[in-house]
XYZ file of C-alpha atoms in Angstrom:
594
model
C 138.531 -73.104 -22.709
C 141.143 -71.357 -24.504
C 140.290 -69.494 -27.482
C 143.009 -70.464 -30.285
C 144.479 -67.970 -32.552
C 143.537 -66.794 -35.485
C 145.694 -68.729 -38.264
C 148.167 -66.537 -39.695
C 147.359 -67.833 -43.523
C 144.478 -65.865 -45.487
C 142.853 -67.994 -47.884
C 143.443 -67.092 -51.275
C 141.609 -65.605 -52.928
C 139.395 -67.081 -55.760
C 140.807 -65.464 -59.494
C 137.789 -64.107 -61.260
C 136.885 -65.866 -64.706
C 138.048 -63.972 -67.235
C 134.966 -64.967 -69.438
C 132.213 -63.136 -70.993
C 130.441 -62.127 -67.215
C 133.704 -60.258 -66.132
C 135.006 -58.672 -69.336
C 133.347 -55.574 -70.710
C 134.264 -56.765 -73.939
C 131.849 -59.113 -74.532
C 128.398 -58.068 -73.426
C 126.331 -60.998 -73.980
C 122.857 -61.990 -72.754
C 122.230 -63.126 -69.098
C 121.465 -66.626 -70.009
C 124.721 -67.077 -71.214
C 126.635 -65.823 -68.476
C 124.886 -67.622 -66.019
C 125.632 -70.679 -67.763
C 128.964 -69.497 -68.685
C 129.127 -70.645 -71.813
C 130.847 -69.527 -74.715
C 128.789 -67.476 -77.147
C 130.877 -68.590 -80.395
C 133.189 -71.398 -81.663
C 136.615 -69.639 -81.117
C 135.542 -68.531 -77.856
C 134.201 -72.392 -77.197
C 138.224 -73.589 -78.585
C 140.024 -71.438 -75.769
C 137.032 -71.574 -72.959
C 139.637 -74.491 -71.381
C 141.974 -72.048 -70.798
C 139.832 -69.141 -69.532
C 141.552 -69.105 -66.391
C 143.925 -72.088 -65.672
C 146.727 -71.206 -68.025
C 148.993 -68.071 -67.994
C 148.969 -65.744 -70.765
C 153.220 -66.321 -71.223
C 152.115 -70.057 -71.590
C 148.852 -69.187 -74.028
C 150.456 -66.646 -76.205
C 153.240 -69.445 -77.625
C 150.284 -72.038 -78.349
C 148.314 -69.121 -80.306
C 151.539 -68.403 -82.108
C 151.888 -71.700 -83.134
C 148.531 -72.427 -84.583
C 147.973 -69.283 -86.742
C 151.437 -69.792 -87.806
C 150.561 -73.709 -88.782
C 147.729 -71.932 -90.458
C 149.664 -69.820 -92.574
C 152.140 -72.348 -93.541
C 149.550 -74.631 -94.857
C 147.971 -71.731 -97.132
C 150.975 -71.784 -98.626
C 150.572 -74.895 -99.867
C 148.314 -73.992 -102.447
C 149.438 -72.127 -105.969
C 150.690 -68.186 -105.925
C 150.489 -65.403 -107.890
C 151.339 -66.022 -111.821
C 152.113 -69.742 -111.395
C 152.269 -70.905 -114.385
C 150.901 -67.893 -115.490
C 153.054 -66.584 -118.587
C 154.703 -64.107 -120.274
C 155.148 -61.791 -117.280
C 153.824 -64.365 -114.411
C 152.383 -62.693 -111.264
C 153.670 -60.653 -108.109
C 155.059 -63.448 -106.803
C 158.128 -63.002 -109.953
C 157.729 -59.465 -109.120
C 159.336 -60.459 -105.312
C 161.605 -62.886 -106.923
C 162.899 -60.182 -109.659
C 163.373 -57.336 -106.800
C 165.603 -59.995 -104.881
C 167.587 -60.428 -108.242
C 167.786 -56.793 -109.153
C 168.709 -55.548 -105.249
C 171.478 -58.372 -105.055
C 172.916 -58.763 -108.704
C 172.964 -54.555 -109.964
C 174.400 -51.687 -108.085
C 171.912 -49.196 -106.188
C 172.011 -46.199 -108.376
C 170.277 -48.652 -111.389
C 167.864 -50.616 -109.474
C 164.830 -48.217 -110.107
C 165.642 -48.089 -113.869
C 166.744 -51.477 -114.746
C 164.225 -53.037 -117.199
C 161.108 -51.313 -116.618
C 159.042 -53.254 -118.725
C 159.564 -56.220 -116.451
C 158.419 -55.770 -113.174
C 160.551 -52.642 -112.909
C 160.808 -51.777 -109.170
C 157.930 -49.690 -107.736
C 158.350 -49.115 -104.186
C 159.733 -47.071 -101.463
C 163.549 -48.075 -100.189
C 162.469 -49.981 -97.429
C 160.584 -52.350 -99.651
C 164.394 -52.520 -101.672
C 166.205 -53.370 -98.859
C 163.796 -55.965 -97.702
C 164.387 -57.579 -100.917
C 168.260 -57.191 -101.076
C 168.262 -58.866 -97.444
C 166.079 -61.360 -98.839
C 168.380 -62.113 -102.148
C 171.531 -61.989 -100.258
C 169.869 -64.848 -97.969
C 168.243 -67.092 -100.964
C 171.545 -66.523 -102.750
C 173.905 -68.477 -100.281
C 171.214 -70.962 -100.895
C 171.003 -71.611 -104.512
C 172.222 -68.770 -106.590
C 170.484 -69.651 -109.416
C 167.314 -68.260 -107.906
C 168.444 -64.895 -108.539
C 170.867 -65.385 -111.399
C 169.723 -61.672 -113.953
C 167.690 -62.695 -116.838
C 167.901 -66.283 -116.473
C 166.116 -66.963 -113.501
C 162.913 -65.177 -114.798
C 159.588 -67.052 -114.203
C 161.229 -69.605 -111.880
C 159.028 -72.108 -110.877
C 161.224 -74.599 -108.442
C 159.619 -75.855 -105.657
C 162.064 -75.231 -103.701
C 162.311 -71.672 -104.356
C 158.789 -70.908 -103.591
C 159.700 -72.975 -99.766
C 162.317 -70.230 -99.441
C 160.099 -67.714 -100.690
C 156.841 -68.990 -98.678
C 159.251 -68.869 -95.247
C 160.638 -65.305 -96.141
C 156.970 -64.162 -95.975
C 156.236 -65.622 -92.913
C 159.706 -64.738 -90.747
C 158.960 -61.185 -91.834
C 155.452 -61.252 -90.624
C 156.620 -62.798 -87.285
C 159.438 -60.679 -86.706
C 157.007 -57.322 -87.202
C 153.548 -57.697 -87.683
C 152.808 -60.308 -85.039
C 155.072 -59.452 -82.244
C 153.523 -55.767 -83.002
C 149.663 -57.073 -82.739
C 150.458 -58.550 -79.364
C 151.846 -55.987 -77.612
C 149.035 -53.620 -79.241
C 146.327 -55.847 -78.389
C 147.829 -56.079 -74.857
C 147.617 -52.151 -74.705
C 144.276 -51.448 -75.782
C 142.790 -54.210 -74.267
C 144.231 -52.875 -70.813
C 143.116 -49.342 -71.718
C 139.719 -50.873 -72.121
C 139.562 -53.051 -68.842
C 139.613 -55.769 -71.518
C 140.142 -59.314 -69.452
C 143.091 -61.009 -70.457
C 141.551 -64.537 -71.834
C 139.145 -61.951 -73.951
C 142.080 -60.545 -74.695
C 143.489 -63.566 -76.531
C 140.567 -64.125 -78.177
C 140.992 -61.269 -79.905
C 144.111 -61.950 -80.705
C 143.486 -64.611 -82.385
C 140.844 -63.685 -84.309
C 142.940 -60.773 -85.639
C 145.873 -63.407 -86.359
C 143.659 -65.754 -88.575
C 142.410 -62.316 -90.616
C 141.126 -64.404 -94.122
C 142.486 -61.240 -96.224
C 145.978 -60.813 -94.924
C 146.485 -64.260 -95.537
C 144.826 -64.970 -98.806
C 146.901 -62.185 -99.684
C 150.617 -62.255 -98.485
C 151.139 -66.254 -98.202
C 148.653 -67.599 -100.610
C 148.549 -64.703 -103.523
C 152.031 -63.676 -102.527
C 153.382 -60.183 -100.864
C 154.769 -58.540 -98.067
C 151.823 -56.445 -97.278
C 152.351 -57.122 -93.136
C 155.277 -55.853 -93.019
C 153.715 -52.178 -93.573
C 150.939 -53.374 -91.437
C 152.946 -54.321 -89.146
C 154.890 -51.160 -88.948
C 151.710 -49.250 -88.603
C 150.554 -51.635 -85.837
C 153.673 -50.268 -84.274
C 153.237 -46.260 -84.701
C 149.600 -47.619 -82.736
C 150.691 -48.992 -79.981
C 153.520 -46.277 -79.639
C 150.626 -43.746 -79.390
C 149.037 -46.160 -77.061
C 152.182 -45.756 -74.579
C 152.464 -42.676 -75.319
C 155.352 -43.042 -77.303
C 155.178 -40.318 -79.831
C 158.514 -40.337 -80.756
C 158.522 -43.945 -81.603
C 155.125 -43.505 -83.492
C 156.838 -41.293 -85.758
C 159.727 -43.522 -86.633
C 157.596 -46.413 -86.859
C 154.948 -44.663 -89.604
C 158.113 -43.357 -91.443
C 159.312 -46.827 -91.879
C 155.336 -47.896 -92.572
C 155.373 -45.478 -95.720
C 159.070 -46.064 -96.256
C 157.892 -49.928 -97.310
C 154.502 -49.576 -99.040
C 153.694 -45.706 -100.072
C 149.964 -47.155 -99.305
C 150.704 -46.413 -95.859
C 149.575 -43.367 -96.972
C 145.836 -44.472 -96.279
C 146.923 -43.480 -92.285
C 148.599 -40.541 -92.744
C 146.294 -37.757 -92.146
C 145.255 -40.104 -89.184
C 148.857 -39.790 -87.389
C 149.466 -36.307 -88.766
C 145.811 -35.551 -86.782
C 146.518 -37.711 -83.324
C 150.163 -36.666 -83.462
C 149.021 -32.788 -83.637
C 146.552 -32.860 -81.617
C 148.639 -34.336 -78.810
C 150.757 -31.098 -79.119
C 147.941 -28.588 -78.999
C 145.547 -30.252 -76.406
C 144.810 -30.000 -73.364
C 147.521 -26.959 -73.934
C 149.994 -25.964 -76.368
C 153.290 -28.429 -76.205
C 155.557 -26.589 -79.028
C 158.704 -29.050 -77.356
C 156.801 -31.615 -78.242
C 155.994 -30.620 -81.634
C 159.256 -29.688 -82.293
C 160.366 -32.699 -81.275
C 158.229 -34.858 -83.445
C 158.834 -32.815 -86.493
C 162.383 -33.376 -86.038
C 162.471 -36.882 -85.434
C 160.371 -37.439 -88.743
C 162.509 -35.616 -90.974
C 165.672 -37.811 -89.523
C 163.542 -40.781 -90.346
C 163.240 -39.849 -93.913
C 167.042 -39.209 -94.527
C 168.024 -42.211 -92.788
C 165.417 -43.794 -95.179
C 166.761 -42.555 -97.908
C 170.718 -42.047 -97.327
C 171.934 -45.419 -99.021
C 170.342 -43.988 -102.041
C 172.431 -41.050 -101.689
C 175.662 -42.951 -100.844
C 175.492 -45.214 -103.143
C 174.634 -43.660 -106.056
C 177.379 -40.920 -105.245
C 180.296 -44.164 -104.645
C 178.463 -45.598 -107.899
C 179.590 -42.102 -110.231
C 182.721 -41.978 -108.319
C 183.703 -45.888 -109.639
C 181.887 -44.686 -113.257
C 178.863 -46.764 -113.119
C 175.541 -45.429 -115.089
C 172.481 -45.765 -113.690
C 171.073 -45.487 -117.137
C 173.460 -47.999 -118.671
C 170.696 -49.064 -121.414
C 170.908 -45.940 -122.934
C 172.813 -44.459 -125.578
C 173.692 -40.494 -126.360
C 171.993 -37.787 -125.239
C 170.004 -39.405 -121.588
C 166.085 -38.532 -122.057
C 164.749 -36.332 -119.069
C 162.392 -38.229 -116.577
C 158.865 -37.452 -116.724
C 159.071 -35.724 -113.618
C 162.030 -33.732 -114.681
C 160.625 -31.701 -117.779
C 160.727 -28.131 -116.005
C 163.251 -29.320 -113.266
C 165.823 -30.163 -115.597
C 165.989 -26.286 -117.188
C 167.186 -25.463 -113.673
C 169.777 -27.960 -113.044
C 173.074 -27.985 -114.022
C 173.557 -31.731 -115.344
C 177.310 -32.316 -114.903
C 177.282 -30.916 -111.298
C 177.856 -33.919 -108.233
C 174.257 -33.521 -106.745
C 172.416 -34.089 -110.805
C 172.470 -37.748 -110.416
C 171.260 -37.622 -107.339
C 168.153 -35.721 -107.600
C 167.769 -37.622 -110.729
C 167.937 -40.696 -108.539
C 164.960 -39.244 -106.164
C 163.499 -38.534 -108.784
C 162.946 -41.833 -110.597
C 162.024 -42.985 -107.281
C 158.941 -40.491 -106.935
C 158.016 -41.020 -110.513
C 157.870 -44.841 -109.856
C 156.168 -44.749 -106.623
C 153.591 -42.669 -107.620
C 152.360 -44.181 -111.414
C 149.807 -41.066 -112.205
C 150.484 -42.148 -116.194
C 148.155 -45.338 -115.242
C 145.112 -43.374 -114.689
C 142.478 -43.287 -112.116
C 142.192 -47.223 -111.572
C 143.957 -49.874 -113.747
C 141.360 -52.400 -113.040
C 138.468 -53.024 -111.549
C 138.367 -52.448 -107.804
C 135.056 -52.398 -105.379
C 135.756 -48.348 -105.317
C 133.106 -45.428 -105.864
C 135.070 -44.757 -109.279
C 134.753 -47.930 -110.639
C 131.352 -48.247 -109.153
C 130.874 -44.730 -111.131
C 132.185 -45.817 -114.336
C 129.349 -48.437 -114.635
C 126.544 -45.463 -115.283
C 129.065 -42.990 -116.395
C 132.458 -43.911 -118.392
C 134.474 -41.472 -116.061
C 137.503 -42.461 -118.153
C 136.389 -40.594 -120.908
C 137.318 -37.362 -119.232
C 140.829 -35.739 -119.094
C 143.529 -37.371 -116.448
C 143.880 -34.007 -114.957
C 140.069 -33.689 -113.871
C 140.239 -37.318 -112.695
C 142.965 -36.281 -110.229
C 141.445 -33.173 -109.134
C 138.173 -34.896 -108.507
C 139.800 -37.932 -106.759
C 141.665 -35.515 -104.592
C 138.860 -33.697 -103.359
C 136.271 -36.554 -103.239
C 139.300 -38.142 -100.773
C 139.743 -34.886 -98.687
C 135.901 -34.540 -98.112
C 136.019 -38.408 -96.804
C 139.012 -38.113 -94.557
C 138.389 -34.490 -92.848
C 135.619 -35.187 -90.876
C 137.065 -38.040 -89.022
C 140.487 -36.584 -88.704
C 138.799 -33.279 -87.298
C 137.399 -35.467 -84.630
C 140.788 -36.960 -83.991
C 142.498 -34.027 -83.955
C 139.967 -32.078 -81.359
C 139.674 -35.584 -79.093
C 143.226 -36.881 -79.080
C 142.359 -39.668 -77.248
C 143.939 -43.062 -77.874
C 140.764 -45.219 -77.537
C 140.016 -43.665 -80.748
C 142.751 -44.755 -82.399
C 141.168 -47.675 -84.442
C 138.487 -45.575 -85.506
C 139.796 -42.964 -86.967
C 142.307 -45.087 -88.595
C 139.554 -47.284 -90.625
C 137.525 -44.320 -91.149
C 140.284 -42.645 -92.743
C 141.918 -45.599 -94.432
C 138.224 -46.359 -95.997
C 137.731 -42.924 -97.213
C 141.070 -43.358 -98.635
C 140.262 -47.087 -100.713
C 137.302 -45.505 -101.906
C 137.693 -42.382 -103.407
C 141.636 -41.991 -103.795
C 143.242 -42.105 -107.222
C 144.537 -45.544 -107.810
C 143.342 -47.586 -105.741
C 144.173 -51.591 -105.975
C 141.742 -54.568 -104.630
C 144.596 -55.409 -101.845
C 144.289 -52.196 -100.960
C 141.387 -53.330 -98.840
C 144.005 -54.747 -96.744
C 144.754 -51.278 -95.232
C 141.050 -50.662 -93.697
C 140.390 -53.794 -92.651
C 143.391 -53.923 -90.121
C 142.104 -51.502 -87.986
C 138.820 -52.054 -87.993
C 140.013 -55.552 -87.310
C 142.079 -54.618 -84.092
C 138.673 -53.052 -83.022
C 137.997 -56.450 -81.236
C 140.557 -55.799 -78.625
C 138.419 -53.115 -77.441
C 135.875 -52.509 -75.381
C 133.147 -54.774 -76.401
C 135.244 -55.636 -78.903
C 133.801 -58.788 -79.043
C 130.140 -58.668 -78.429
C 126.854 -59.076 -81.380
C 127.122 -56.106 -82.419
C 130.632 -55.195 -83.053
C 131.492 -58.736 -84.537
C 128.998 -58.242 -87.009
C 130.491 -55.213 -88.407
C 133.759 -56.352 -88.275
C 132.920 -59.886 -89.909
C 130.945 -58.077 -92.399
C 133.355 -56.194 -93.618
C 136.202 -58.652 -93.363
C 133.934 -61.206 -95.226
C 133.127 -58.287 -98.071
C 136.164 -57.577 -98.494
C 137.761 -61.124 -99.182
C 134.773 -61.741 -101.626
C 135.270 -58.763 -103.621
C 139.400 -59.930 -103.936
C 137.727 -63.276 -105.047
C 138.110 -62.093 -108.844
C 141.434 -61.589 -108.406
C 142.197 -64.758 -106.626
C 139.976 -67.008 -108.996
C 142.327 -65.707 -112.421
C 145.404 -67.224 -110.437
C 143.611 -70.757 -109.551
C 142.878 -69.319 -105.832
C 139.507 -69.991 -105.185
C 140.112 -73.185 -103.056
C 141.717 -71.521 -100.234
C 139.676 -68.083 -100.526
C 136.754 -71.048 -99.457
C 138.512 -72.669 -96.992
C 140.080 -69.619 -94.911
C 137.051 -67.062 -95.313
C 134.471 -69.977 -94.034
C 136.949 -70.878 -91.713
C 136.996 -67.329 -90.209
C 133.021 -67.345 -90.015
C 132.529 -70.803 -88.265
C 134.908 -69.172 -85.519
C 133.835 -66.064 -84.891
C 129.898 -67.465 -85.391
C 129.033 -65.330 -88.401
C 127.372 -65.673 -91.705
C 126.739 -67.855 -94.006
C 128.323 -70.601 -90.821
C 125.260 -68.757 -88.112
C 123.329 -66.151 -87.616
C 123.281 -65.982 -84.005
C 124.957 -63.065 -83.819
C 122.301 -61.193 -85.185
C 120.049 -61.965 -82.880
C 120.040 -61.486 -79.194
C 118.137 -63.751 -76.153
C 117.348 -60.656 -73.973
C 115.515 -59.014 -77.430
C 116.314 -57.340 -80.427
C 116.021 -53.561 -80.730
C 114.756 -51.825 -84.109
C 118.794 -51.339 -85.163
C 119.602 -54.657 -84.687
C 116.869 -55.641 -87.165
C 117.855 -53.197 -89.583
C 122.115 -54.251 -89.286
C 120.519 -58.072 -89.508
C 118.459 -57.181 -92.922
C 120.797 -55.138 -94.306
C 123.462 -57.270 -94.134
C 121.438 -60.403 -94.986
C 120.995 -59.207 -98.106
C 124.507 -58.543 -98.581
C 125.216 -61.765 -97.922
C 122.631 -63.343 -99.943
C 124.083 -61.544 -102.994
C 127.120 -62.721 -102.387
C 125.871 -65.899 -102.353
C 124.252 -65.416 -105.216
C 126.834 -63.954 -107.166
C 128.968 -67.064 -106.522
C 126.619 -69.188 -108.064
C 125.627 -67.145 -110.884
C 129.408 -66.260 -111.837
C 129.914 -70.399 -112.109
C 126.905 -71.257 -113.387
C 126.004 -68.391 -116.165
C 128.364 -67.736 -118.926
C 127.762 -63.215 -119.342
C 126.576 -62.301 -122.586
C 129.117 -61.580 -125.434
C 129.211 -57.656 -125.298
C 129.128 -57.657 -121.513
C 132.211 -60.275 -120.829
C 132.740 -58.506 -117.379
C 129.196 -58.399 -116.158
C 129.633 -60.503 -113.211
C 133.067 -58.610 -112.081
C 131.337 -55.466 -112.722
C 128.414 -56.898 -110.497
C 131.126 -57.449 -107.900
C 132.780 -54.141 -107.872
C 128.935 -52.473 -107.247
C 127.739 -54.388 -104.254
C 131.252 -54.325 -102.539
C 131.412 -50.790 -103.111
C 128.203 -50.610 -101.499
C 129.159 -52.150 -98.811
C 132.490 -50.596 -98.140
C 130.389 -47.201 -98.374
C 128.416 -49.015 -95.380
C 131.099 -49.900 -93.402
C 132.919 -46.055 -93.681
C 129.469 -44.710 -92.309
C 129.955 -46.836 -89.612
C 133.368 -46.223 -88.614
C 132.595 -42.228 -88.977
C 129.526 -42.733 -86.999
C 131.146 -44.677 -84.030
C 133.672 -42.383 -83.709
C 131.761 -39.295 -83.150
C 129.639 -41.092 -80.763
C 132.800 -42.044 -78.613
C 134.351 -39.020 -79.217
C 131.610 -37.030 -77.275
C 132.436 -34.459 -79.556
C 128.992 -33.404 -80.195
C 126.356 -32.755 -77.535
C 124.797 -36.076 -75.963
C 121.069 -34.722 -76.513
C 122.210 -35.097 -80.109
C 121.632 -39.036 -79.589
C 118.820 -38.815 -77.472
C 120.864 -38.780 -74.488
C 120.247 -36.651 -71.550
C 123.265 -34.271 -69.824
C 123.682 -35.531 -66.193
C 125.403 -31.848 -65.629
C 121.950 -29.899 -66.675
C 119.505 -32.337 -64.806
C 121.639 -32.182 -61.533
């Protein structure tokens, strides 16, 4: 009998499940991946499409939904609705899209100071003249000077609420994706896990409390920063360069990552050996950044003196010398070309950087205002504030930067960015609440990485996401905001399986070990303050001569826990840096046993 052949066709084979029991991102208990279940409600929405749908065809529906999301926060009030004499930040948008579109570039930052007088870097300028020029072939009574102030048409803010949004999609989002896609690949992250993360980053409560319910651009410098990541990621210095440039050229708190890039960038060129090309290279390619930044400025104010246009047209006789110009201007010769152009730069440094407010215009969830409760800090000269916010700051930020700079590697990217970024919120020299924006997004991206999205990272991650959209809660509550900081911070919770919604992830089926108690009771306790701040704050009116108690109550426990969640950033990144020996943490070296 003849033996037949063999059949040419090899069965396919079977695609492994790109759950929780293949990814090293999630790291949960052997019950569950046995049963393959899903250890938390996001997880349990995409578990369908675990491994029957393509990423190409998973990444539009994602896109869709968090961008549904967004739209309908936008539905609720903004900024200064309402709100008058000088409204809220969401005028200050409008009246940067007037100023940018309506007065020539040499005047925009000194036109009319008093009202919302334009504080940040170019980029931020040209957003908003690219913005006004749009709106303007619209309606041009939305950004008609002086008599569109305070503007409350409703179909202004739809304009407004979809300029937010097409910025955020055009930079922030498409640069999450393609970062999460990196690091989750240089983690042997599974691609479903993957998109969990993503997600979960995406529907961030703070960014979007923030930029399309209280109303700013603040993803757009996130975004950029995102970028100048993942550049480092590919190894893309170049590119990381340009990208940070145009991160600080938007927001000047893209400062918080400076030292960060400076660190990973520089310690790219000097390990494993000395690349001076390279650093050359980089140097170079920053500086370029910063005159293309800045070279409309130049242009324009030199075409604006050429055509005899003041940038100063509201004063009369002898000009005043900026702040910033007292010394400088002995040294200048005033009716030379280049005097209204340093005078220009000038003005621009002087209103980026506001020292004249003093060490913190309100009250932010920062050691200094934490401080100022037991000691009135404020009390002391402006100089000594500075001085002692600069070196509180450097102490914060060296350590991890040192580590980044000795262990270049790009895994700890995330890290050293929160670390730094946190050191930054909470000892710098004015500091705002949003500013909690800027050490959250890393520490958020952190769930693309290796167990990214396991117990123990998500409840350092949720913690401080949570933290930090109750201590903004003050802020949102005096503009009517306190609906949707409900909604969207619960709604975060119930998804990724956190507190108050469960406390699951506290506690593990295979057993809890002595540091999970401790995370689980120190947090709890966090959280039941919170708790019980909310219902103290609406139930109990503060005495007369303490009218702030329960903000001041707010600014200590989230300082507290920002201090918390710093320590924890530091301490994980030493402990994946290997940077100090492994008998340090009780860990034995395999190279002295052998």
């Amino acid at each position: 009998m003849a033996r037949s052949s063999p059949s040419p066709h090899k069965p396919r084979r079977k695609p492994k499940q790109a759950g929780y029991a293949t990814s090293s991102l999630s790291n949960v208990s052997t019950v569950e991946t046995m049963a393959r279940t899903p250890a938390f409600p996001l997880a349990a929405f995409l578990w369908p499409a675990r491994g029957t749908v393509s990423q190409w065809e998973l990444l539009p529906l994602i896109l869709m939904a968090v961008g549904l999301f967004r739209w309908a926060a936008g539905l609720w009030g903004y900024s200064g609705f309402e709100k008058p004499p000088i409204f809220g930040d969401y005028e200050a948008q409008r009246h940067w899209m007037e100023i940018t579109t309506q007065l020539p570039i040499s005047q925009w930052y000194f036109h009319d100071l008093q009202w919302w007088g334009l504080d940040y870097p170019p980029l931020t300028a040209y957003h908003s003249w690219l913005c006004g020029k749009i709106g303007s072939l619209i309606d041009p009574s939305w950004f008609a000077l002086f008599s569109s102030r305070g503007s409350h048409d409703p179909t202004l803010k739809v304009f407004m609420r979809a300029t937010v949004i097409v910025s955020e999609y055009l930079i922030y989002v498409p640069a999450v994706v393609v970062f999460v896609r990196r690091y989750s690949r240089l983690s042997g992250v599974a691609n479903w896990s993957a998109s969990v993360a993503l997600v979960a980053i995406l529907m961030q409560p703070a960014t979007i409390l923030i930029d399309h319910v209280h109303f700013q651009y603040n993803t757009v410098m996130l975004g950029l920063v995102v970028a100048s990541m993942s550049s480092m990621l590919a190894g893309r210095n170049l590119w990381a360069a340009v990208f940070f440039v145009a991160a600080l050229g938007f927001k000047q708190m893209a400062l918080y990552y400076a030292f960060s890039v400076f660190a990973y960038l520089l310690g790219s060129c000097v390990f494993p050996r000395i690349n001076l090309p390279r650093l050359i290279a980089i140097a170079a390619v920053t500086a370029v950044s910063f005159v293309i930044l800045i070279l409309p400025f130049v242009i324009g104010t030199l075409s604006d003196l050429k055509s005899g246009i003041d940038s100063r047209p509201d004063i009369d006789g002898p000009r005043p010398p900026l702040p910033l110009f007292q010394g400088l201007a002995d040294y200048l010769d005033t009716e030379a070309f280049y005097y209204p152009v340093v005078e220009q730069l000038v003005q621009m440094v002087h209103r980026i950087f506001p020292f004249a407010r003093g060490l913190f215009e309100d009250k932010v969830a920062n050691f200094w205002c934490a401080l100022n409760v037991l000691v009135k800090i404020n009390k002391y000269p402006a100089e000594l504030l500075q001085r002692g916010a600069l070196l509180a700051t450097l102490a914060s930020i060296i350590p991890p930067n040192l580590v980044l700079f000795f262990r270049p590697r790009r895994e700890l990217l995330p890290l050293a960015f929160a670390s730094t970024a946190w050191g930054f919120f909470l000892f710098s020299y004015q500091v705002h609440e949003k500013s909690v924006l800027l050490p959250l997004m890393p520490m958020t991206l952190l769930l693309a990485g290796s167990h990214g999205l396991n117990k123990n990272n998500r409840t350092w991650v949720g913690f401080a996401n949570i933290l930090g959209c109750w201590t903004m809660f003050p802020l949102l509550q005096r503009v009517d905001l306190a609906m949707p900081y409900t909604v969207l911070t619960l709604l975060w919770a119930y998804l990724l399986g956190l507190p108050p919604t469960s406390l699951g992830v506290y506690f593990h089926e295979g057993g809890n070990t002595w540091s999970q108690w401790v995370t689980a009771f120190i947090h709890g306790a966090f959280y039941l303050a919170m708790a019980l701040w909310h219902v103290l704050a609406q139930s109990v009116r503060p005495p007369p001569d303490k009218p702030d108690l329960w903000v001041v109550a707010n600014v200590g426990i989230g300082a507290a826990g920002f201090s918390l969640c710093y320590l924890w950033c530091v301490g994980r990144l030493v402990v994946q840096s290997e940077i100090l020996p492994r008998s340090w943490f009780g860990k034995k070296d395999k190279a002295k046993t052998q």
